[in-house]
Coordinates of C-alpha atoms in Angstrom, one line a residue:
M1394 CA -25.7 23.6 1.1
E1395 CA -28.7 21.3 1.2
T1396 CA -28.2 18.4 3.6
R1397 CA -29.9 15.0 3.8
M1398 CA -30.0 12.3 6.4
L1399 CA -27.9 9.3 5.7
G1400 CA -30.3 6.3 5.9
S1401 CA -31.4 5.4 9.4
S1402 CA -28.3 7.0 11.0
E1403 CA -28.2 10.3 12.8
L1404 CA -25.6 11.6 10.2
R1405 CA -26.7 14.6 8.2
V1406 CA -24.5 15.1 5.1
G1407 CA -24.2 17.7 2.5
I1408 CA -25.5 16.6 -0.9
L1409 CA -22.0 17.1 -2.3
G1410 CA -19.3 15.0 -0.7
M1411 CA -15.6 14.8 -1.1
G1412 CA -14.0 11.8 -2.8
C1413 CA -10.5 11.4 -1.4
W1414 CA -8.9 8.7 -3.6
Q1415 CA -6.4 11.2 -5.1
F1416 CA -5.2 12.3 -1.6
G1417 CA -1.7 11.2 -0.7
G1418 CA -1.0 10.2 -4.3
D1419 CA 2.4 10.1 -5.9
S1420 CA 3.7 9.5 -9.5
N1421 CA 3.1 5.8 -9.2
S1422 CA -0.5 6.0 -8.0
Y1423 CA -3.7 5.8 -10.1
W1424 CA -4.3 9.6 -10.0
G1425 CA -0.6 10.7 -10.0
D1426 CA 1.0 13.2 -7.7
Q1427 CA -1.1 15.2 -5.2
S1428 CA 0.4 17.9 -3.0
Q1429 CA -0.6 17.9 0.6
K1430 CA -0.7 21.7 0.5
D1431 CA -3.5 21.4 -2.1
V1432 CA -5.3 18.7 0.0
V1433 CA -5.3 21.0 3.1
E1434 CA -6.6 23.9 1.1
V1435 CA -9.3 21.8 -0.5
V1436 CA -10.5 20.2 2.7
S1437 CA -10.6 23.6 4.5
M1438 CA -12.6 25.2 1.7
A1439 CA -14.9 22.2 1.5
L1440 CA -15.7 22.5 5.2
D1441 CA -16.3 26.2 4.9
N1442 CA -18.8 25.6 2.1
G1443 CA -20.9 22.9 3.7
I1444 CA -19.2 19.8 2.4
N1445 CA -18.9 17.6 5.5
Y1446 CA -18.7 14.0 4.1
F1447 CA -15.2 12.8 3.2
D1448 CA -14.9 9.4 1.5
T1449 CA -11.7 7.4 1.5
A1450 CA -10.6 3.7 1.7
E1451 CA -7.6 1.7 3.0
M1452 CA -6.8 0.7 -0.6
Y1453 CA -6.6 4.3 -1.9
N1454 CA -2.9 4.9 -2.5
D1455 CA -2.1 2.1 0.0
G1456 CA -3.5 4.0 2.9
E1457 CA -1.9 7.3 2.0
S1458 CA -5.3 8.8 1.2
E1459 CA -6.4 8.1 4.8
R1460 CA -3.2 9.6 6.2
S1461 CA -3.5 12.7 4.0
L1462 CA -7.1 13.2 5.0
G1463 CA -6.3 12.9 8.7
L1464 CA -3.6 15.6 8.4
A1465 CA -5.9 17.9 6.5
L1466 CA -8.6 17.6 9.2
K1467 CA -6.3 18.5 12.1
G1468 CA -8.2 20.7 14.4
R1469 CA -11.5 20.3 12.5
R1470 CA -12.1 16.6 12.8
H1471 CA -15.4 17.2 14.7
K1472 CA -16.8 19.0 11.7
A1473 CA -16.3 16.1 9.4
V1474 CA -18.1 12.9 8.7
I1475 CA -15.5 10.3 7.6
G1476 CA -16.4 7.3 5.6
T1477 CA -13.7 4.7 4.9
K1478 CA -13.8 1.2 3.4
I1479 CA -12.1 -2.1 4.0
K1480 CA -11.2 -4.6 1.3
P1481 CA -13.2 -7.8 1.1
S1482 CA -9.8 -9.6 1.2
N1483 CA -9.1 -8.2 4.7
T1484 CA -12.3 -9.3 6.5
K1485 CA -11.4 -12.4 8.4
S1486 CA -12.2 -11.4 11.9
K1487 CA -8.6 -10.9 13.3
T1488 CA -7.5 -9.2 10.1
L1489 CA -10.5 -6.9 9.9
R1490 CA -9.8 -5.7 13.5
E1491 CA -6.1 -5.0 12.6
H1492 CA -7.0 -3.1 9.5
C1493 CA -9.7 -1.0 11.3
E1494 CA -7.0 -0.1 13.9
A1495 CA -4.6 0.8 11.1
S1496 CA -7.1 3.1 9.4
L1497 CA -7.8 4.8 12.8
R1498 CA -4.0 5.4 13.2
R1499 CA -3.5 6.7 9.7
M1500 CA -6.4 9.2 10.1
Q1501 CA -5.3 10.1 13.7
T1502 CA -8.9 9.7 14.9
D1503 CA -10.5 7.7 17.7
Y1504 CA -13.5 6.7 15.6
I1505 CA -14.7 6.2 12.1
D1506 CA -18.2 7.7 11.3
L1507 CA -19.0 5.2 8.6
Y1508 CA -17.0 2.0 8.1
M1509 CA -17.9 0.2 4.9
L1510 CA -17.3 -3.1 3.3
H1511 CA -15.8 -2.0 0.0
W1512 CA -17.1 -4.9 -2.1
P1513 CA -19.4 -7.9 -1.4
I1514 CA -17.9 -11.1 0.1
N1515 CA -17.5 -13.4 -2.8
A1516 CA -14.6 -15.0 -4.7
Q1517 CA -15.0 -12.7 -7.7
S1518 CA -14.6 -9.4 -5.7
I1519 CA -11.9 -10.8 -3.5
L1520 CA -9.9 -11.8 -6.6
H1521 CA -9.4 -8.1 -7.4
F1522 CA -7.6 -7.5 -4.2
S1523 CA -5.8 -10.7 -3.4
N1524 CA -4.1 -13.7 -5.1
D1525 CA -4.3 -15.8 -1.9
E1526 CA -5.9 -19.0 -3.3
S1527 CA -6.9 -20.3 0.1
L1528 CA -8.8 -17.0 0.8
I1529 CA -10.5 -17.0 -2.6
A1530 CA -11.5 -20.6 -2.1
D1531 CA -12.7 -20.1 1.5
P1532 CA -13.7 -16.5 2.1
P1533 CA -15.1 -15.4 5.4
T1534 CA -18.9 -15.7 5.7
V1535 CA -21.1 -12.6 5.6
E1536 CA -22.1 -13.4 9.2
E1537 CA -18.5 -13.4 10.4
V1538 CA -17.7 -10.1 8.7
F1539 CA -20.7 -8.3 10.1
H1540 CA -20.4 -9.8 13.5
T1541 CA -16.9 -8.4 13.7
L1542 CA -18.1 -5.0 12.4
K1543 CA -20.8 -5.0 15.0
E1544 CA -18.2 -5.6 17.7
L1545 CA -16.1 -2.7 16.5
Q1546 CA -19.3 -0.5 16.6
Q1547 CA -20.0 -1.6 20.2
E1548 CA -16.5 -0.7 21.2
G1549 CA -16.9 2.8 19.8
K1550 CA -14.3 2.5 17.1
V1551 CA -17.1 2.7 14.4
R1552 CA -20.2 4.8 14.7
Y1553 CA -22.1 3.3 11.8
I1554 CA -21.7 0.3 9.5
G1555 CA -22.1 0.6 5.7
I1556 CA -21.6 -1.3 2.5
S1557 CA -20.4 -0.4 -0.9
N1558 CA -21.3 -1.9 -4.3
H1559 CA -23.9 -4.3 -3.0
G1560 CA -27.0 -5.4 -5.0
I1561 CA -30.3 -6.5 -3.7
E1562 CA -29.3 -10.1 -3.3
Q1563 CA -26.3 -9.1 -1.3
M1564 CA -28.1 -6.6 0.8
E1565 CA -30.6 -9.3 1.7
E1566 CA -27.7 -11.5 2.8
V1567 CA -26.5 -8.7 5.1
R1568 CA -29.9 -8.0 6.4
K1569 CA -30.2 -11.7 7.5
T1570 CA -27.2 -11.1 9.9
G1571 CA -29.3 -8.7 11.9
V1572 CA -26.7 -6.0 11.7
Q1573 CA -28.0 -2.6 10.6
V1574 CA -26.3 -0.9 7.7
V1575 CA -27.1 2.7 7.1
A1576 CA -25.5 3.3 3.7
N1577 CA -24.6 1.7 0.4
Q1578 CA -22.1 3.4 -1.9
L1579 CA -22.9 2.9 -5.6
I1580 CA -21.9 4.3 -9.0
Y1581 CA -24.4 6.8 -10.0
N1582 CA -24.2 9.5 -12.7
L1583 CA -25.9 10.6 -15.9
I1584 CA -24.3 7.7 -17.9
C1585 CA -24.5 5.1 -15.2
R1586 CA -28.2 4.8 -14.2
A1587 CA -28.6 1.0 -13.6
V1588 CA -29.4 1.4 -9.9
E1589 CA -32.5 3.4 -10.6
T1590 CA -34.9 0.6 -11.3
E1591 CA -34.5 -1.7 -8.3
I1592 CA -31.6 -0.8 -6.1
L1593 CA -32.5 2.8 -5.2
P1594 CA -36.1 1.9 -4.3
Y1595 CA -34.9 -1.1 -2.2
C1596 CA -32.5 1.2 -0.3
A1597 CA -35.3 3.8 0.3
D1598 CA -37.7 1.1 1.5
H1599 CA -35.1 -0.3 4.0
R1600 CA -33.7 3.1 5.1
I1601 CA -30.3 2.5 3.6
G1602 CA -28.8 5.8 2.5
V1603 CA -27.2 5.9 -0.9
I1604 CA -23.8 7.5 -1.5
G1605 CA -23.3 8.0 -5.2
Y1606 CA -19.8 7.9 -6.5
M1607 CA -18.1 8.7 -9.8
G1608 CA -20.5 11.7 -10.1
L1609 CA -18.6 12.9 -13.2
H1610 CA -17.5 9.4 -14.3
Q1611 CA -13.8 10.1 -13.8
G1612 CA -13.9 13.3 -15.9
I1613 CA -15.9 11.9 -18.8
L1614 CA -18.9 14.1 -17.8
S1615 CA -16.7 17.1 -17.2
G1616 CA -17.0 18.4 -20.8
K1617 CA -13.2 18.3 -21.5
Y1618 CA -13.4 15.3 -23.8
R1619 CA -15.2 16.2 -27.0
S1620 CA -14.4 12.8 -28.6
L1621 CA -14.1 9.3 -27.1
N1622 CA -10.6 9.2 -28.7
D1623 CA -9.5 12.0 -26.4
I1624 CA -10.2 10.0 -23.3
P1625 CA -6.8 8.8 -21.9
Q1626 CA -5.9 5.2 -21.1
G1627 CA -7.3 4.1 -17.7
R1628 CA -10.5 6.2 -18.1
A1629 CA -12.1 4.0 -20.8
R1630 CA -12.4 0.7 -19.0
S1631 CA -16.1 0.7 -18.2
R1632 CA -18.8 -1.1 -20.2
H1633 CA -19.5 2.1 -22.2
F1634 CA -16.4 1.4 -24.2
H1635 CA -15.4 -1.4 -26.6
Y1636 CA -13.2 -3.8 -24.7
S1637 CA -10.3 -3.2 -27.1
R1638 CA -10.1 0.5 -26.3
D1639 CA -8.2 0.2 -23.0
Q1640 CA -5.7 -2.5 -22.2
G1641 CA -6.9 -2.6 -18.6
C1642 CA -10.5 -3.4 -19.6
R1643 CA -12.0 -6.6 -18.1
H1644 CA -15.6 -6.8 -19.3
G1645 CA -15.0 -8.1 -22.9
E1646 CA -18.1 -6.4 -24.2
E1647 CA -18.7 -4.5 -27.4
G1648 CA -19.6 -1.4 -25.4
A1649 CA -22.1 1.4 -26.3
E1650 CA -19.8 3.9 -27.9
I1651 CA -22.3 5.3 -30.4
E1652 CA -24.9 5.9 -27.7
L1653 CA -22.3 7.4 -25.3
Q1654 CA -20.9 9.8 -27.9
Q1655 CA -24.5 10.9 -28.8
A1656 CA -25.3 11.4 -25.2
L1657 CA -22.2 13.5 -24.5
N1658 CA -22.9 15.6 -27.6
H1659 CA -26.5 16.3 -26.5
I1660 CA -25.5 17.1 -22.9
Q1661 CA -22.9 19.6 -24.3
E1662 CA -25.6 21.2 -26.5
L1663 CA -28.0 21.5 -23.6
A1664 CA -25.3 23.0 -21.4
N1665 CA -24.6 25.5 -24.0
D1666 CA -28.2 26.5 -24.3
L1667 CA -28.5 26.9 -20.6
G1668 CA -25.2 28.8 -20.3
V1669 CA -23.6 26.4 -17.8
S1670 CA -20.7 24.0 -18.0
V1671 CA -21.2 20.3 -18.7
S1672 CA -19.7 19.4 -15.3
T1673 CA -22.1 21.7 -13.5
L1674 CA -25.1 20.3 -15.4
S1675 CA -24.1 16.7 -15.0
L1676 CA -23.2 16.9 -11.3
A1677 CA -26.4 18.9 -10.6
W1678 CA -28.4 16.1 -12.1
A1679 CA -26.9 13.5 -9.8
L1680 CA -27.3 15.8 -6.7
S1681 CA -31.0 16.4 -7.5
N1682 CA -32.1 12.9 -6.9
P1683 CA -33.6 12.8 -3.4
K1684 CA -33.0 9.0 -3.1
V1685 CA -29.2 9.8 -3.0
A1686 CA -28.0 11.2 0.3
T1687 CA -24.7 12.5 -1.1
T1688 CA -22.7 12.3 -4.2
I1689 CA -18.9 12.2 -3.8
C1690 CA -16.7 14.0 -6.3
G1691 CA -13.0 14.2 -6.2
C1692 CA -11.0 17.4 -6.9
R1693 CA -7.3 18.1 -7.0
D1694 CA -7.3 21.8 -6.1
V1695 CA -9.6 24.7 -5.1
R1696 CA -10.3 25.5 -8.7
Q1697 CA -11.9 22.1 -9.3
L1698 CA -13.7 22.3 -5.9
K1699 CA -15.2 25.7 -6.9
S1700 CA -16.5 24.0 -10.1
N1701 CA -18.1 21.2 -8.0
L1702 CA -19.6 23.7 -5.6
E1703 CA -21.3 25.5 -8.5
A1704 CA -23.3 22.3 -9.2
A1705 CA -24.4 22.1 -5.6
S1706 CA -25.9 25.5 -5.8
Y1707 CA -27.3 25.2 -9.3
L1708 CA -31.1 24.9 -9.4
L1709 CA -31.9 22.1 -11.9
S1710 CA -35.5 22.4 -13.1
P1711 CA -37.7 19.3 -13.5
V1712 CA -37.9 20.0 -17.2
V1713 CA -34.1 20.0 -17.6
R1714 CA -33.8 16.9 -15.5
D1715 CA -36.4 15.1 -17.7
Q1716 CA -34.4 16.3 -20.8
L1717 CA -31.2 14.8 -19.4
N1718 CA -33.1 11.5 -18.6
V1719 CA -34.3 11.3 -22.2
I1720 CA -30.8 12.1 -23.6
T1721 CA -29.2 9.2 -21.7
A1722 CA -32.1 6.7 -22.0
P1723 CA -30.6 5.0 -25.1
L1724 CA -27.4 4.4 -23.2
L1725 CA -29.2 3.1 -20.2
H1726 CA -31.2 0.7 -22.4
K1727 CA -28.0 -0.5 -24.2
L1728 CA -26.0 -1.2 -21.0
G1729 CA -28.9 -2.8 -19.2
D1730 CA -29.4 -3.3 -15.5
N1731 CA -25.9 -4.6 -14.6
P1732 CA -24.7 -2.0 -12.0
D1733 CA -21.1 -3.3 -12.2
Y1734 CA -19.8 -1.1 -15.0
F1735 CA -16.5 -2.8 -15.1
E1736 CA -17.5 -6.5 -15.4
N1737 CA -19.9 -8.3 -17.7
S1738 CA -23.1 -9.9 -16.4
G1739 CA -21.4 -13.3 -16.1
N1740 CA -18.6 -11.9 -13.9
R1741 CA -20.5 -9.1 -12.1
R1742 CA -19.6 -8.5 -8.5
I1743 CA -22.9 -6.7 -7.7
R1744 CA -26.0 -8.9 -7.5

């Protein structure tokens, strides 16, 4: 598999990474049940096929994702690059230290390769993780958070420091702390291209590696949904959809459903013409961007992993890439440059 350097770090990662949110899931979790047997098989096959970046977070299934990943990497930890994330609501200095230690214990490892702040430090993002009014009113400063992260790095518990869901304004705030971050994790896929105009060039200029997530937009780019009405509750909460379509929607916008349906139809037609699946074509498009170090994509079993691996080996021509850009341009124009696909511009957490 092709590999790329992750920003200014010494970490070289495969262009396809493993999203681990579903690991450790049960019937009450966002993704439902996930057997540990399947997790072990998926992780083993991933490592055997050049996938070395595994992405998790303390919030995924209340820490069970980290625990499940740690079990699956038993005996092969040295072959993996682990990225995990801390909630912005857990970043007061003492709390941050405690939560970092808890992540280490759950994953049964002495170090975290990439420790990321999951969302920027502001009241709006903290509100999604905590109802502690005092914390929302008086969050830790960016300086406090990154000073503590730097201490953890100096102690060897964290190899590299990263961020997730940060825009240019917020990356500038982090830069002013003097702490070097090597990665920024952002939504990036065929129907979510807002980061292309300013954020990707900024990251490239400052040697911040980009980790793309939602490579198949939670299955919407997998080809299995022919109509927007087929998309289940919980998958139609982004700004692509009218706010009334999903009861969990927060953005309150009219959406871009006509443009989305047209884009999905044209992607399907192009995939048919090329003799490949929609998921292979869509994921290959994301993987082909040299400004993105790795694109994480989740899978529940080896069958889904094999499908993702096909995209990593598919040679996407510049002509086809341009065609896909044209197909999704009306959607990009309609949704604008707000990279927070779940909040409107007034409430966006990424600035």
